[in-house]
Every structure is written in C-alpha cells, then in structure tokens.
Amino acid sequence: MKRTWFLTILLLILLAACQSQTAVAPTPFPTAAPPSPAIQPTLPKPTTPPPDPTSEPATPTPETAVSLLPAPTLFTYGWDDREPFRAGLIASAQPILDQLPGAPVYHLIFAVDDALTSLAGQLEVYYTNQEKQPLDRVYFHLFPNLLGGEMGVENVRLNGETAVTAAQLNQTILEITLADPLLPGGQIIISMDFTTQIPTESGRNYGIFATVDEIMALSHFYPMLAVFDDEGWHIAPASESGDVVYADSSFFLVRATLPADVTAATSGVRLERDFVDDRQHLVYAAGPARDFYMAASSRYELVSQTVGETTLNSFALAELEDGATAVLDTAAAALEIYGRRFAPYPYTELDIVSTPTLALGVEYPGIFANTLNIYNLNGDIRGTPNAIYLESTTVHEAAHQWFYSLVGNDQLNEPWLDESLAQYATWLYYLDRYGSDAADGFYQSLESRWDRIDRAEIPIGQPVDAYPGAEYSGIIYGRGPLFVRELADSMGQTAFDDFLRDYFVAFQWQIVDTEGFKSLAEQHCDCDLTDLFQRWVYTQ
Ligand SMILES: [Zn+2]
C-alpha cells in the first residue's frame, strides 16, 4: 500500500510550475476605438426593485458623503448595498457583509462575441481609501496585455469627470491621477469602458487567459485595482512561473451577455438569467472575493452535489463525465476536511471547471480550473494514472479557497503563504481521508521535488522571480510544505492545529504576510520561532 501510494503520487504536480510559455511581446495599447457593434454591451436593465426608502441610509464619512458621489449607472443596487451578496455566503459567513465597509465594489457589465474571442464592457468601481495616508493616484492592472491578449481602455472618469490617465509597463498598468488627494476613508467612483481581445492560443502563465478548443477561460479580463500596502502600490508585472494576482477582498456585481448556447461557470452566484434571441443575459454577485473569473463553453455539461450549505458544480466535456463526477467526490471530501481543520468554506457555491490550461490547476475565488487533460480516468501521464493527478490537483486547488481566497497574500512576493500551505493542506487531506500510508506517499512526493534541486537550502520566503527554473517548484512546492510540517513539530501538533484555526479567524478576508503568520504562530506556541524561520524562510 505504501509503495503503491509512493509510486502513484511521486510524480504529482510535476507540471504545475514547469510549463510556462515563451514570453509574448507586449501588445500595443489600442487606440480608443468604440466597441464593435456586434459585441456592444446591451444597456443594463434594472435588476432589482429600487432601494427600499425606509432602509437605513449610509452614514456619511467626514471626508466625503456617499450621497455626493455619482449614483451607480450599471446596476440599481446602491454602492453600499450588500444584500445581493447574501445568497453567496453560508449563514455563519454572512456577518462579514457588515464588516468590510471600505472594500472596493465593482459594477461590471460586458458582452462576449459569438466566437468567444473578444468582449467589450463598462466598469464602475466604488473605491475607498483604506490606507493611513492620502492617495494622489490609483492604479489598475490591465492583465490581458500581460497574458497574450489585448486590452484597450477609454472614457476613464473620476466621479463623472474626465480623468488624467497614463499607460505604464507595456500597457499592463493604467495610472489614474486624482484631481485632489483622496484622504483616508474618502471615496471616489472610477468608471471606464474597455475592450478585450482574447488570445486563441495558450499564452503565458499557463494559458489561463485564452479561448482554445471552444472553451473560453477569462482570467483577470477586466481592469483590476492594484493593491496599496506599506510598500506602496504593487504594479510590477508577475513572473511567468506563478500566479499573477495580489488583490484586496472586494464585491462584484457582474452582468454578462454571452451566446445563448454556452454554459458559464463563474465566481459567486448567479442571480438572473434570461434569453433574448441568440443571446443570454446573466447577472452574478460575488463577494467578498479577490477576483471574478469566468469560463464558458457550449461543450460543457454540469454535474452537481450538495455539501452542507454549499453546492459543488463540476463542469466538463460530456465525454469526460466520469472525471467530472470524480472531481465532485474529491472536492466534497476536501471541503469537509478543510472545513473541520481550518474554517467553514464560506460560499454557497464552489465551481470546478475543466479548461485547456497548461498548469494542472489554477485557483480563483469560489471556483478553480483543472486542466482537462487529466479528466479521462482511463488515461495516464508517463505512467501515472490521470485519476491520481485529478484527485491531487482538485485537493490542492480546493485548499487555495482557504490559502489565497479566504486569507489573502501577495502571491508574487510571498508565494509560500499560499502554495506551500496548500501543499501542506493536501498532505492533511491524504492523512485524514486515507490514513498515514497515503499521507506518507504524498510526503515523499514533496521530498522528491526538493531532491530534484539537490535539497538546496534556499529560503522559501522569496518572490516568485527569485527562483529560476526548477527552483520555484522545488522550493515553494517541495521545501515549503516540509517547513510547515517542521513548524508543526516544533510548535507541537495541538498548538499548530489551534494556530491554523485561529489564522482564519484573525486574518479572514484580509491579507497576511510572513511576519503576521509568524507572530500568530508564536502566540500559540508561546515560543520564539525566529531561529526556525531563519533556517527555512528568511533570506538572511
Ligand atoms: Zn497552487
């Protein structure tokens, strides 16, 4: 049994960080052409009754009264209205709706063409300065210009007035200069129109943004706020090896117009769906969430399962239904194990979608993508059954719903905080579901990753960019989870388990860094972990 597990798990996730594509030359910043009439978003229609006039008005801040800001034009929900998001959260998670008053609110509408290769949209963002200092600029990522596509932005406005903008870093960043500094607690409405061309070949960062084989994978397809933290604005482009997003928890209202024959999987929950001629109009609410993702295809079939208050949806090609069903079984077990060990899964929906991504899997809030190559349960990759890959990938990506989505981190500069911990969580899954032999097998796969770079004692706490070639996989996916287990041994397993549970109480929907992680761990073990972190984590 042990040997079987060792052999079958040994090669796990070899592909996860090893298949980056040749860099694509930066795309030009498109001139401000109006969206094609074929994909012009239809004007939003009212999606809810007008706000209840008897409901409590928003409390004006000293700096800027909400009532002075332009009203939403894309949705009838008010900027502060959290009710649309209630359906997406389990009962015990719903109090968060009253606890993130400064979270960005995205109102996003877009229409996709029949070929699923271009879209045009409008965005309004209700932005609050949550920092301790005035801000004189705001930055948005234009990720399609990094990921092999092409994004153009026009008609950028601040509180309805034309804004001063500049494109930076090969058109991957939009800088907006504020007319007056935005004081802490102050709010502005930023609006813009955008067009996006979707690549038809898998581009960089594992082909996460592409339409291939009639499957549209829309990663980071809209202008997305950058994060400001104690180091300033984070606008540096992501490495090709890792994840590209570092984002604050936000609220998304999204209205998508798609061809009528496609099935869409997204972050959040669907509030409305109606058909007009050969188009369908879909309204979604997602939040708190760090991103909004969509995958869509006319080839998708859906199988579902309910776990507690959460519906699991597995989208795959019709001929791969066995794989889609296996994914449901694995995800249900992972949600139960992680819900017990860490914190309840907060959303009422978790979607797992199969796409042609070149990674084994990629995580997003409330949804993740597995590569469709591993859905044929009769197949294998270099002798390792697809079923093994499908289970371990599903478990790893499910773990990111806790390590990345619920507790966020800077995925570019401290990737160990989500990847190494997701690997450790995968080990816990094998331990809890199958026992120590299976867990040992997975553990040896982690050792093997580190072995492949000769067990180099390279710190795990560095940015993605600092790990050339196989080092990223060997250190972040191999040595990293070995450190977490060493940490658990050092603290004592009971103290460590308590620490992880408290981690999700202390930092839920926030962003944690290495020092925050260490400090909370030290509180739980009543010990000084500096020496241990110097041996494994710190650069010096
Ligand atoms: Zn991962």
Coordinates of C-alpha atoms and ligand atoms in Angstrom, one line a residue:
M1 CA 0.0 0.0 0.0
K2 CA 2.7 2.4 1.0
R3 CA 4.8 1.6 -2.1
T4 CA 1.7 1.9 -4.3
W5 CA 1.0 5.3 -2.9
F6 CA 4.6 6.3 -3.2
L7 CA 4.8 5.3 -6.9
T8 CA 1.5 6.8 -7.8
I9 CA 1.9 10.1 -6.0
L10 CA 5.6 10.5 -6.6
L11 CA 5.1 12.4 -9.9
L12 CA 2.3 14.6 -8.7
I13 CA 2.1 18.1 -9.9
L14 CA 5.3 17.9 -11.9
L15 CA 3.6 20.0 -14.4
A16 CA 2.3 22.6 -12.0
A17 CA 5.0 25.1 -12.3
C18 CA 7.1 23.8 -15.2
Q19 CA 5.2 24.6 -18.3
S20 CA 5.4 28.3 -18.8
Q21 CA 5.2 29.5 -22.3
T22 CA 7.6 31.6 -24.3
A23 CA 7.0 35.2 -23.4
V24 CA 4.7 37.1 -25.7
A25 CA 5.7 40.5 -26.9
P26 CA 3.8 43.3 -25.2
T27 CA 0.7 44.2 -27.1
P28 CA 0.1 47.8 -28.2
F29 CA -2.3 49.9 -26.3
P30 CA -5.2 50.0 -28.7
T31 CA -6.4 53.3 -29.8
A32 CA -9.7 54.3 -28.4
A33 CA -12.0 52.7 -31.0
P34 CA -15.5 52.2 -29.9
P35 CA -16.6 48.7 -29.2
S36 CA -17.7 46.7 -32.2
P37 CA -21.5 46.9 -32.5
A38 CA -21.5 43.1 -32.6
I39 CA -20.3 43.0 -29.0
Q40 CA -21.6 46.3 -27.7
P41 CA -22.9 45.5 -24.2
T42 CA -26.6 45.9 -24.1
L43 CA -27.7 48.6 -21.7
P44 CA -28.3 47.2 -18.3
K45 CA -31.9 46.9 -17.3
P46 CA -33.0 47.3 -13.8
T47 CA -32.1 44.1 -12.0
T48 CA -33.9 44.7 -8.7
P49 CA -36.6 46.9 -7.4
P50 CA -35.4 50.4 -6.4
P51 CA -33.8 50.6 -2.9
D52 CA -36.3 50.5 -0.1
P53 CA -36.7 54.1 1.0
T54 CA -37.3 53.0 4.6
S55 CA -33.9 51.3 4.8
E56 CA -31.1 52.8 6.8
P57 CA -29.2 55.4 4.8
A58 CA -25.5 55.0 4.5
T59 CA -23.5 57.0 7.1
P60 CA -21.6 59.8 5.5
T61 CA -17.9 60.0 6.4
P62 CA -16.3 63.3 7.4
E63 CA -14.3 63.4 4.2
T64 CA -16.9 62.6 1.5
A65 CA -20.6 62.0 1.9
V66 CA -21.7 58.9 0.0
S67 CA -24.7 60.8 -1.2
L68 CA -22.4 63.3 -3.1
L69 CA -20.9 60.6 -5.2
P70 CA -22.4 59.7 -8.5
A71 CA -25.1 57.0 -8.3
P72 CA -24.4 53.7 -9.9
T73 CA -25.5 53.6 -13.6
L74 CA -24.9 50.0 -14.4
F75 CA -27.0 48.5 -11.6
T76 CA -29.8 49.7 -9.5
Y77 CA -28.2 48.4 -6.3
G78 CA -26.6 51.2 -4.2
W79 CA -22.9 51.3 -3.7
D80 CA -23.1 50.1 -0.1
D81 CA -25.9 47.5 -0.7
R82 CA -24.6 44.2 0.4
E83 CA -27.9 42.3 0.1
P84 CA -27.1 40.9 -3.4
F85 CA -24.1 39.1 -1.9
R86 CA -26.0 37.3 0.9
A87 CA -27.1 34.4 -1.3
G88 CA -23.5 33.6 -2.0
L89 CA -22.5 33.2 1.6
I90 CA -23.3 30.4 4.1
A91 CA -25.2 31.6 7.2
S92 CA -22.2 31.7 9.5
A93 CA -20.2 33.8 7.0
Q94 CA -22.9 36.4 6.3
P95 CA -21.9 38.7 9.2
I96 CA -18.9 39.7 7.1
L97 CA -21.3 41.7 4.9
D98 CA -21.4 44.3 7.7
Q99 CA -17.7 44.2 8.4
L100 CA -15.9 45.3 5.3
P101 CA -17.3 48.8 4.7
G102 CA -14.3 50.0 2.7
A103 CA -13.9 47.1 0.4
P104 CA -13.9 48.0 -3.3
V105 CA -17.2 47.5 -5.1
Y106 CA -17.0 46.6 -8.8
H107 CA -20.0 47.1 -11.1
L108 CA -19.1 45.3 -14.3
I109 CA -21.0 44.6 -17.5
F110 CA -19.6 43.0 -20.6
A111 CA -20.7 41.3 -23.7
V112 CA -18.8 38.5 -25.4
D113 CA -18.9 37.9 -29.2
D114 CA -20.1 34.6 -30.8
A115 CA -16.6 33.3 -31.3
L116 CA -15.7 33.8 -27.7
T117 CA -12.6 35.8 -28.7
S118 CA -13.5 39.4 -27.8
L119 CA -15.5 41.3 -25.3
A120 CA -16.5 44.9 -24.6
G121 CA -17.6 46.2 -21.3
Q122 CA -18.1 49.0 -18.8
L123 CA -16.8 49.2 -15.3
E124 CA -17.7 51.4 -12.3
V125 CA -15.7 51.0 -9.2
Y126 CA -16.6 52.4 -5.8
Y127 CA -13.2 52.9 -4.2
T128 CA -12.5 53.8 -0.6
N129 CA -9.0 54.8 0.6
Q130 CA -8.4 52.2 3.2
E131 CA -4.9 53.3 3.8
K132 CA -3.5 55.6 6.5
Q133 CA -2.3 58.3 4.1
P134 CA -3.8 60.4 1.3
L135 CA -3.6 58.9 -2.2
D136 CA -2.9 61.0 -5.2
R137 CA -3.1 58.2 -7.8
V138 CA -4.9 54.9 -8.3
Y139 CA -3.7 52.0 -10.4
F140 CA -5.4 49.3 -12.3
H141 CA -3.9 46.2 -13.8
L142 CA -4.7 45.6 -17.5
F143 CA -3.9 41.9 -17.2
P144 CA -4.9 40.9 -20.8
N145 CA -2.0 43.0 -22.0
L146 CA 0.3 40.8 -19.9
L147 CA -1.3 37.5 -20.8
G148 CA -1.1 37.5 -24.5
G149 CA -4.4 39.3 -25.2
E150 CA -5.1 43.0 -25.9
M151 CA -7.0 45.4 -23.7
G152 CA -8.0 49.0 -24.5
V153 CA -9.5 51.4 -22.1
E154 CA -11.2 54.7 -22.8
N155 CA -13.6 57.2 -21.3
V156 CA -11.9 57.0 -17.8
R157 CA -13.8 59.2 -15.3
L158 CA -13.5 60.1 -11.7
N159 CA -16.8 61.0 -10.1
G160 CA -18.1 61.6 -13.6
E161 CA -15.3 63.9 -14.7
T162 CA -12.8 63.1 -17.3
A163 CA -9.7 61.7 -15.6
V164 CA -6.0 62.1 -16.3
T165 CA -4.6 58.7 -17.2
A166 CA -1.3 57.2 -18.4
A167 CA -0.4 53.7 -19.5
Q168 CA 2.7 52.1 -17.9
L169 CA 4.8 49.0 -18.0
N170 CA 4.0 47.9 -21.6
Q171 CA 0.3 48.9 -21.2
T172 CA -0.2 46.5 -18.4
I173 CA -0.9 49.2 -15.9
L174 CA -3.4 52.1 -16.0
E175 CA -2.4 55.1 -13.8
I176 CA -5.2 57.5 -12.9
T177 CA -4.2 60.8 -11.3
L178 CA -6.6 62.1 -8.8
A179 CA -7.7 65.7 -9.1
D180 CA -7.4 66.1 -5.3
P181 CA -5.7 63.7 -2.9
L182 CA -8.1 61.1 -1.6
L183 CA -8.0 61.3 2.2
P184 CA -8.1 58.2 4.4
G185 CA -11.7 57.0 4.5
G186 CA -12.6 59.1 1.4
Q187 CA -14.4 57.6 -1.6
I188 CA -14.4 58.0 -5.3
I189 CA -16.2 56.5 -8.3
I190 CA -13.9 55.4 -11.1
S191 CA -15.6 54.5 -14.4
M192 CA -14.3 53.4 -17.7
D193 CA -15.1 51.5 -20.9
F194 CA -12.9 48.6 -22.1
T195 CA -12.4 46.2 -24.9
T196 CA -10.5 43.0 -24.7
Q197 CA -9.2 40.6 -27.3
I198 CA -8.9 37.1 -26.0
P199 CA -5.9 35.0 -27.4
T200 CA -6.8 31.8 -29.3
E201 CA -3.6 30.1 -28.3
S202 CA -2.4 29.3 -24.7
G203 CA -0.3 32.2 -23.7
R204 CA 2.0 32.9 -20.8
N205 CA 1.2 32.0 -17.2
Y206 CA -0.1 28.6 -18.3
G207 CA -2.7 29.8 -20.8
I208 CA -5.0 31.0 -18.0
F209 CA -6.5 33.6 -20.4
A210 CA -7.4 32.1 -23.8
T211 CA -10.2 30.6 -25.9
V212 CA -8.9 27.2 -27.0
D213 CA -11.0 24.2 -28.1
E214 CA -14.2 26.3 -27.9
I215 CA -13.5 26.9 -24.2
M216 CA -13.2 30.5 -23.0
A217 CA -11.1 30.9 -19.9
L218 CA -11.4 34.5 -18.7
S219 CA -8.8 35.1 -16.0
H220 CA -8.4 38.7 -14.9
F221 CA -10.1 40.0 -18.0
Y222 CA -11.4 43.4 -16.6
P223 CA -9.4 46.4 -15.3
M224 CA -8.4 45.3 -11.8
L225 CA -7.4 47.5 -8.9
A226 CA -3.8 47.2 -7.7
V227 CA -3.1 46.9 -4.0
F228 CA -1.6 49.7 -2.0
D229 CA 0.2 48.5 1.2
D230 CA 3.0 49.6 3.4
E231 CA 5.4 49.2 0.5
G232 CA 3.2 51.5 -1.8
W233 CA 1.4 50.5 -4.9
H234 CA 2.0 47.0 -6.3
I235 CA 2.2 47.3 -10.1
A236 CA 5.2 45.2 -11.0
P237 CA 4.3 42.5 -13.6
A238 CA 4.0 38.9 -12.5
S239 CA 6.6 36.3 -13.3
E240 CA 5.5 33.7 -15.9
S241 CA 6.0 31.0 -13.3
G242 CA 3.5 31.9 -10.7
D243 CA 0.1 33.4 -10.0
V244 CA -0.5 37.0 -11.2
V245 CA -2.9 38.4 -8.7
Y246 CA -2.4 40.2 -5.4
A247 CA -5.8 41.7 -4.5
D248 CA -8.0 43.0 -1.7
S249 CA -11.3 41.4 -0.9
S250 CA -14.0 43.2 -3.0
F251 CA -17.6 42.9 -4.0
F252 CA -18.5 42.2 -7.7
L253 CA -21.8 42.7 -9.4
V254 CA -21.5 41.4 -12.9
R255 CA -23.8 41.4 -15.9
A256 CA -22.5 39.2 -18.8
T257 CA -24.0 38.9 -22.2
L258 CA -23.0 35.6 -23.9
P259 CA -24.1 33.5 -26.8
A260 CA -27.2 31.6 -25.8
D261 CA -25.7 28.1 -26.3
V262 CA -22.8 28.4 -23.9
T263 CA -22.7 27.2 -20.2
A264 CA -20.8 29.6 -18.0
A265 CA -19.0 28.9 -14.7
T266 CA -18.0 31.9 -12.5
S267 CA -17.1 33.2 -9.1
G268 CA -20.1 33.9 -7.0
V269 CA -23.7 33.0 -7.6
R270 CA -26.0 33.7 -10.5
L271 CA -28.9 36.0 -9.6
E272 CA -30.6 36.1 -13.0
R273 CA -30.6 34.5 -16.4
D274 CA -32.8 35.4 -19.4
F275 CA -32.6 34.8 -23.1
V276 CA -33.2 37.3 -25.9
D277 CA -32.8 35.9 -29.4
D278 CA -29.5 34.2 -29.6
R279 CA -28.0 35.8 -26.6
Q280 CA -28.3 35.2 -22.9
H281 CA -28.0 37.8 -20.1
L282 CA -26.6 36.7 -16.8
V283 CA -26.2 38.6 -13.5
Y284 CA -23.8 37.4 -10.9
A285 CA -22.9 38.6 -7.4
A286 CA -19.5 37.6 -5.9
G287 CA -18.1 38.8 -2.6
P288 CA -16.2 39.2 -0.6
A289 CA -13.8 38.0 -3.3
R290 CA -10.4 39.0 -4.6
D291 CA -11.3 38.4 -8.3
F292 CA -14.1 37.5 -10.6
Y293 CA -13.4 34.6 -13.0
M294 CA -15.5 33.1 -15.8
A295 CA -15.1 30.0 -18.0
A296 CA -17.7 29.3 -20.7
S297 CA -18.2 26.8 -23.4
S298 CA -21.0 25.2 -25.5
R299 CA -19.3 21.9 -24.8
Y300 CA -19.7 21.9 -21.0
E301 CA -22.0 19.5 -19.2
L302 CA -22.7 20.1 -15.5
V303 CA -22.9 17.6 -12.6
S304 CA -23.6 18.9 -9.1
Q305 CA -23.6 17.8 -5.5
T306 CA -24.5 19.4 -2.2
V307 CA -22.3 19.5 0.8
G308 CA -24.0 21.2 3.8
E309 CA -24.9 24.7 2.6
T310 CA -22.6 24.6 -0.4
T311 CA -23.4 23.4 -3.9
L312 CA -20.5 21.9 -5.8
N313 CA -20.7 22.3 -9.6
S314 CA -18.3 20.3 -11.8
F315 CA -18.2 21.5 -15.5
A316 CA -16.5 19.2 -18.0
L317 CA -16.9 18.0 -21.6
A318 CA -19.8 15.5 -22.0
E319 CA -17.5 12.6 -22.8
L320 CA -15.5 13.2 -19.6
E321 CA -18.4 13.0 -17.2
D322 CA -16.6 10.3 -15.2
G323 CA -13.8 12.7 -14.4
A324 CA -16.3 15.4 -13.6
T325 CA -18.0 13.2 -11.1
A326 CA -14.8 12.1 -9.5
V327 CA -13.9 15.7 -9.0
L328 CA -17.2 16.2 -7.1
D329 CA -16.3 13.3 -4.8
T330 CA -12.8 14.7 -4.1
A331 CA -13.9 18.3 -3.6
A332 CA -16.7 17.2 -1.2
A333 CA -14.2 15.4 0.9
A334 CA -11.7 18.3 0.8
L335 CA -14.4 20.8 1.9
E336 CA -15.3 18.6 4.8
I337 CA -11.7 18.1 5.9
Y338 CA -10.7 21.7 5.5
G339 CA -13.9 23.0 7.0
R340 CA -13.2 21.0 10.1
R341 CA -9.5 21.7 10.3
F342 CA -9.4 25.4 9.2
A343 CA -12.7 27.2 8.9
P344 CA -16.0 26.5 7.1
Y345 CA -15.9 27.1 3.4
P346 CA -17.7 30.4 3.3
Y347 CA -19.5 30.4 0.0
T348 CA -22.7 28.6 -1.0
E349 CA -21.2 27.5 -4.3
L350 CA -17.9 26.1 -5.4
D351 CA -17.4 25.5 -9.1
I352 CA -14.7 23.3 -10.7
V353 CA -14.2 23.8 -14.4
S354 CA -12.0 21.9 -16.8
T355 CA -10.1 24.1 -19.2
P356 CA -7.1 23.7 -21.6
T357 CA -4.8 25.4 -19.1
L358 CA -1.1 24.2 -19.2
A359 CA -1.0 24.1 -15.4
L360 CA -2.6 21.2 -13.6
G361 CA -4.9 23.6 -11.9
V362 CA -5.4 27.3 -11.2
E363 CA -7.4 28.8 -8.3
Y364 CA -9.9 31.7 -8.2
P365 CA -12.3 32.8 -5.5
G366 CA -15.2 30.3 -5.4
I367 CA -14.0 28.5 -8.5
F368 CA -11.0 26.7 -9.8
A369 CA -9.8 25.3 -13.1
N370 CA -8.3 21.9 -13.6
T371 CA -6.6 21.0 -16.9
L372 CA -9.0 18.9 -19.0
N373 CA -6.1 16.6 -19.9
I374 CA -6.5 14.7 -16.7
Y375 CA -10.3 14.1 -16.8
N376 CA -10.1 10.9 -18.8
L377 CA -9.9 8.4 -16.0
N378 CA -8.6 5.7 -18.3
G379 CA -5.6 7.8 -19.3
D380 CA -2.2 8.4 -17.7
I381 CA 0.7 10.8 -17.8
R382 CA 4.0 9.0 -18.1
G383 CA 2.5 6.0 -16.4
T384 CA 0.8 7.8 -13.5
P385 CA -3.0 7.4 -13.8
N386 CA -4.9 10.6 -14.5
A387 CA -7.1 9.7 -11.6
I388 CA -4.2 10.4 -9.2
Y389 CA -3.5 13.7 -10.9
L390 CA -7.1 14.7 -10.9
E391 CA -7.5 14.0 -7.2
S392 CA -4.3 15.7 -6.0
T393 CA -4.9 18.7 -8.3
T394 CA -8.5 19.1 -7.1
V395 CA -7.4 18.9 -3.5
H396 CA -4.6 21.4 -3.9
E397 CA -6.8 23.9 -5.7
A398 CA -9.6 23.4 -3.2
A399 CA -7.0 24.3 -0.4
H400 CA -6.5 27.6 -2.1
Q401 CA -10.0 28.6 -1.2
W402 CA -8.5 29.0 2.3
F403 CA -4.9 29.8 1.4
Y404 CA -5.3 32.7 -1.1
S405 CA -9.0 33.4 -1.2
L406 CA -10.2 33.5 2.4
V407 CA -6.8 34.6 3.8
G408 CA -5.0 36.5 1.1
N409 CA -1.3 37.1 0.5
D410 CA 1.0 38.7 -2.0
Q411 CA 1.2 35.8 -4.4
L412 CA 4.0 37.5 -6.4
N413 CA 6.3 38.3 -3.4
E414 CA 5.4 35.7 -0.8
P415 CA 4.1 32.7 -2.8
W416 CA 4.9 30.3 0.0
L417 CA 2.0 31.6 2.0
D418 CA -0.5 30.2 -0.4
E419 CA 1.4 27.5 -2.4
S420 CA 3.4 25.8 0.4
L421 CA 0.4 25.9 2.7
A422 CA -1.9 24.5 0.0
Q423 CA 0.6 21.6 -0.4
Y424 CA 0.7 21.0 3.4
A425 CA -3.1 21.0 3.3
T426 CA -3.0 18.4 0.5
W427 CA -1.0 16.2 2.8
L428 CA -3.6 16.7 5.5
Y429 CA -6.3 15.6 3.1
Y430 CA -4.5 12.3 2.4
L431 CA -3.9 11.8 6.1
D432 CA -7.5 12.4 7.1
R433 CA -9.2 10.6 4.2
Y434 CA -6.9 7.6 3.7
G435 CA -4.5 7.3 6.6
S436 CA -0.8 7.5 7.2
D437 CA 0.3 5.4 4.2
A438 CA -1.3 7.6 1.7
A439 CA 0.0 10.7 3.6
D440 CA 3.5 9.3 3.6
G441 CA 3.3 8.7 -0.1
F442 CA 2.4 12.3 -0.7
Y443 CA 5.0 13.5 1.7
Q444 CA 7.6 11.6 -0.3
S445 CA 6.5 13.4 -3.4
L446 CA 7.3 16.7 -1.7
E447 CA 10.7 15.3 -0.7
S448 CA 11.2 14.3 -4.3
R449 CA 10.5 17.8 -5.6
W450 CA 13.2 19.2 -3.2
D451 CA 15.6 16.3 -4.2
R452 CA 15.4 17.4 -7.8
I453 CA 17.3 20.6 -6.9
D454 CA 19.6 18.6 -4.6
R455 CA 17.9 19.7 -1.4
A456 CA 19.3 23.2 -1.8
E457 CA 18.6 25.2 1.4
I458 CA 17.2 28.1 -0.5
P459 CA 14.8 30.3 1.7
I460 CA 11.1 29.7 0.9
G461 CA 10.2 33.3 1.7
Q462 CA 11.3 34.9 -1.5
P463 CA 9.4 36.4 -4.5
V464 CA 8.5 34.1 -7.5
D465 CA 11.1 36.0 -9.6
A466 CA 13.9 34.9 -7.2
Y467 CA 13.5 31.2 -8.2
P468 CA 14.9 30.4 -11.6
G469 CA 13.9 27.2 -13.4
A470 CA 13.1 24.2 -11.3
E471 CA 13.8 26.1 -8.1
Y472 CA 10.3 27.5 -7.9
S473 CA 8.7 24.1 -7.9
G474 CA 11.5 22.5 -5.7
I475 CA 11.4 25.3 -3.1
I476 CA 7.9 26.6 -3.0
Y477 CA 6.0 23.3 -3.7
G478 CA 8.6 21.0 -2.1
R479 CA 10.7 22.5 0.6
G480 CA 7.9 24.9 1.6
P481 CA 5.4 22.3 2.9
L482 CA 8.3 20.4 4.5
F483 CA 8.9 23.6 6.5
V484 CA 5.3 23.8 7.5
R485 CA 5.5 20.3 8.9
E486 CA 8.7 21.1 10.7
L487 CA 6.9 24.1 12.2
A488 CA 4.1 21.9 13.4
D489 CA 6.6 19.6 15.0
S490 CA 8.4 22.5 16.6
M491 CA 5.2 24.1 18.0
G492 CA 3.5 20.8 18.9
Q493 CA 0.7 19.4 16.7
T494 CA -2.1 20.6 19.0
A495 CA -0.8 24.1 19.2
F496 CA -0.2 24.2 15.5
D497 CA -3.7 22.9 14.7
D498 CA -5.2 25.6 17.0
F499 CA -3.0 28.2 15.3
L500 CA -4.3 27.3 11.9
R501 CA -7.9 27.6 13.0
D502 CA -7.1 30.9 14.6
Y503 CA -5.3 32.0 11.5
F504 CA -8.7 32.0 9.7
V505 CA -10.3 33.9 12.5
A506 CA -7.6 36.5 12.7
F507 CA -7.0 37.1 9.0
Q508 CA -10.2 36.1 7.2
W509 CA -10.7 38.3 4.1
Q510 CA -7.6 40.2 4.9
I511 CA -4.0 40.0 3.6
V512 CA -1.4 38.3 5.7
D513 CA 2.4 38.5 5.4
T514 CA 5.2 36.3 6.7
E515 CA 5.6 38.3 9.9
G516 CA 1.8 38.2 10.6
F517 CA 1.9 34.4 10.1
K518 CA 4.9 34.0 12.4
S519 CA 3.6 36.3 15.1
L520 CA 0.3 34.5 15.4
A521 CA 2.1 31.1 15.5
E522 CA 4.4 32.4 18.3
Q523 CA 1.4 33.4 20.3
H524 CA 0.0 29.9 20.1
C525 CA 3.2 28.1 21.0
D526 CA 4.4 30.8 23.4
C527 CA 7.8 30.4 21.8
D528 CA 10.3 32.3 19.7
L529 CA 10.3 30.9 16.1
T530 CA 12.9 33.2 14.8
D531 CA 15.7 30.6 14.5
L532 CA 13.4 28.2 12.7
F533 CA 12.3 30.9 10.2
Q534 CA 15.9 31.9 9.7
R535 CA 16.8 28.3 8.7
W536 CA 13.8 27.9 6.3
V537 CA 12.1 31.2 5.4
Y538 CA 14.2 34.3 5.7
T539 CA 16.7 35.3 3.0
Q540 CA 19.2 36.4 5.7
Ligands
ZN1 ZN -1.3 26.3 -6.0

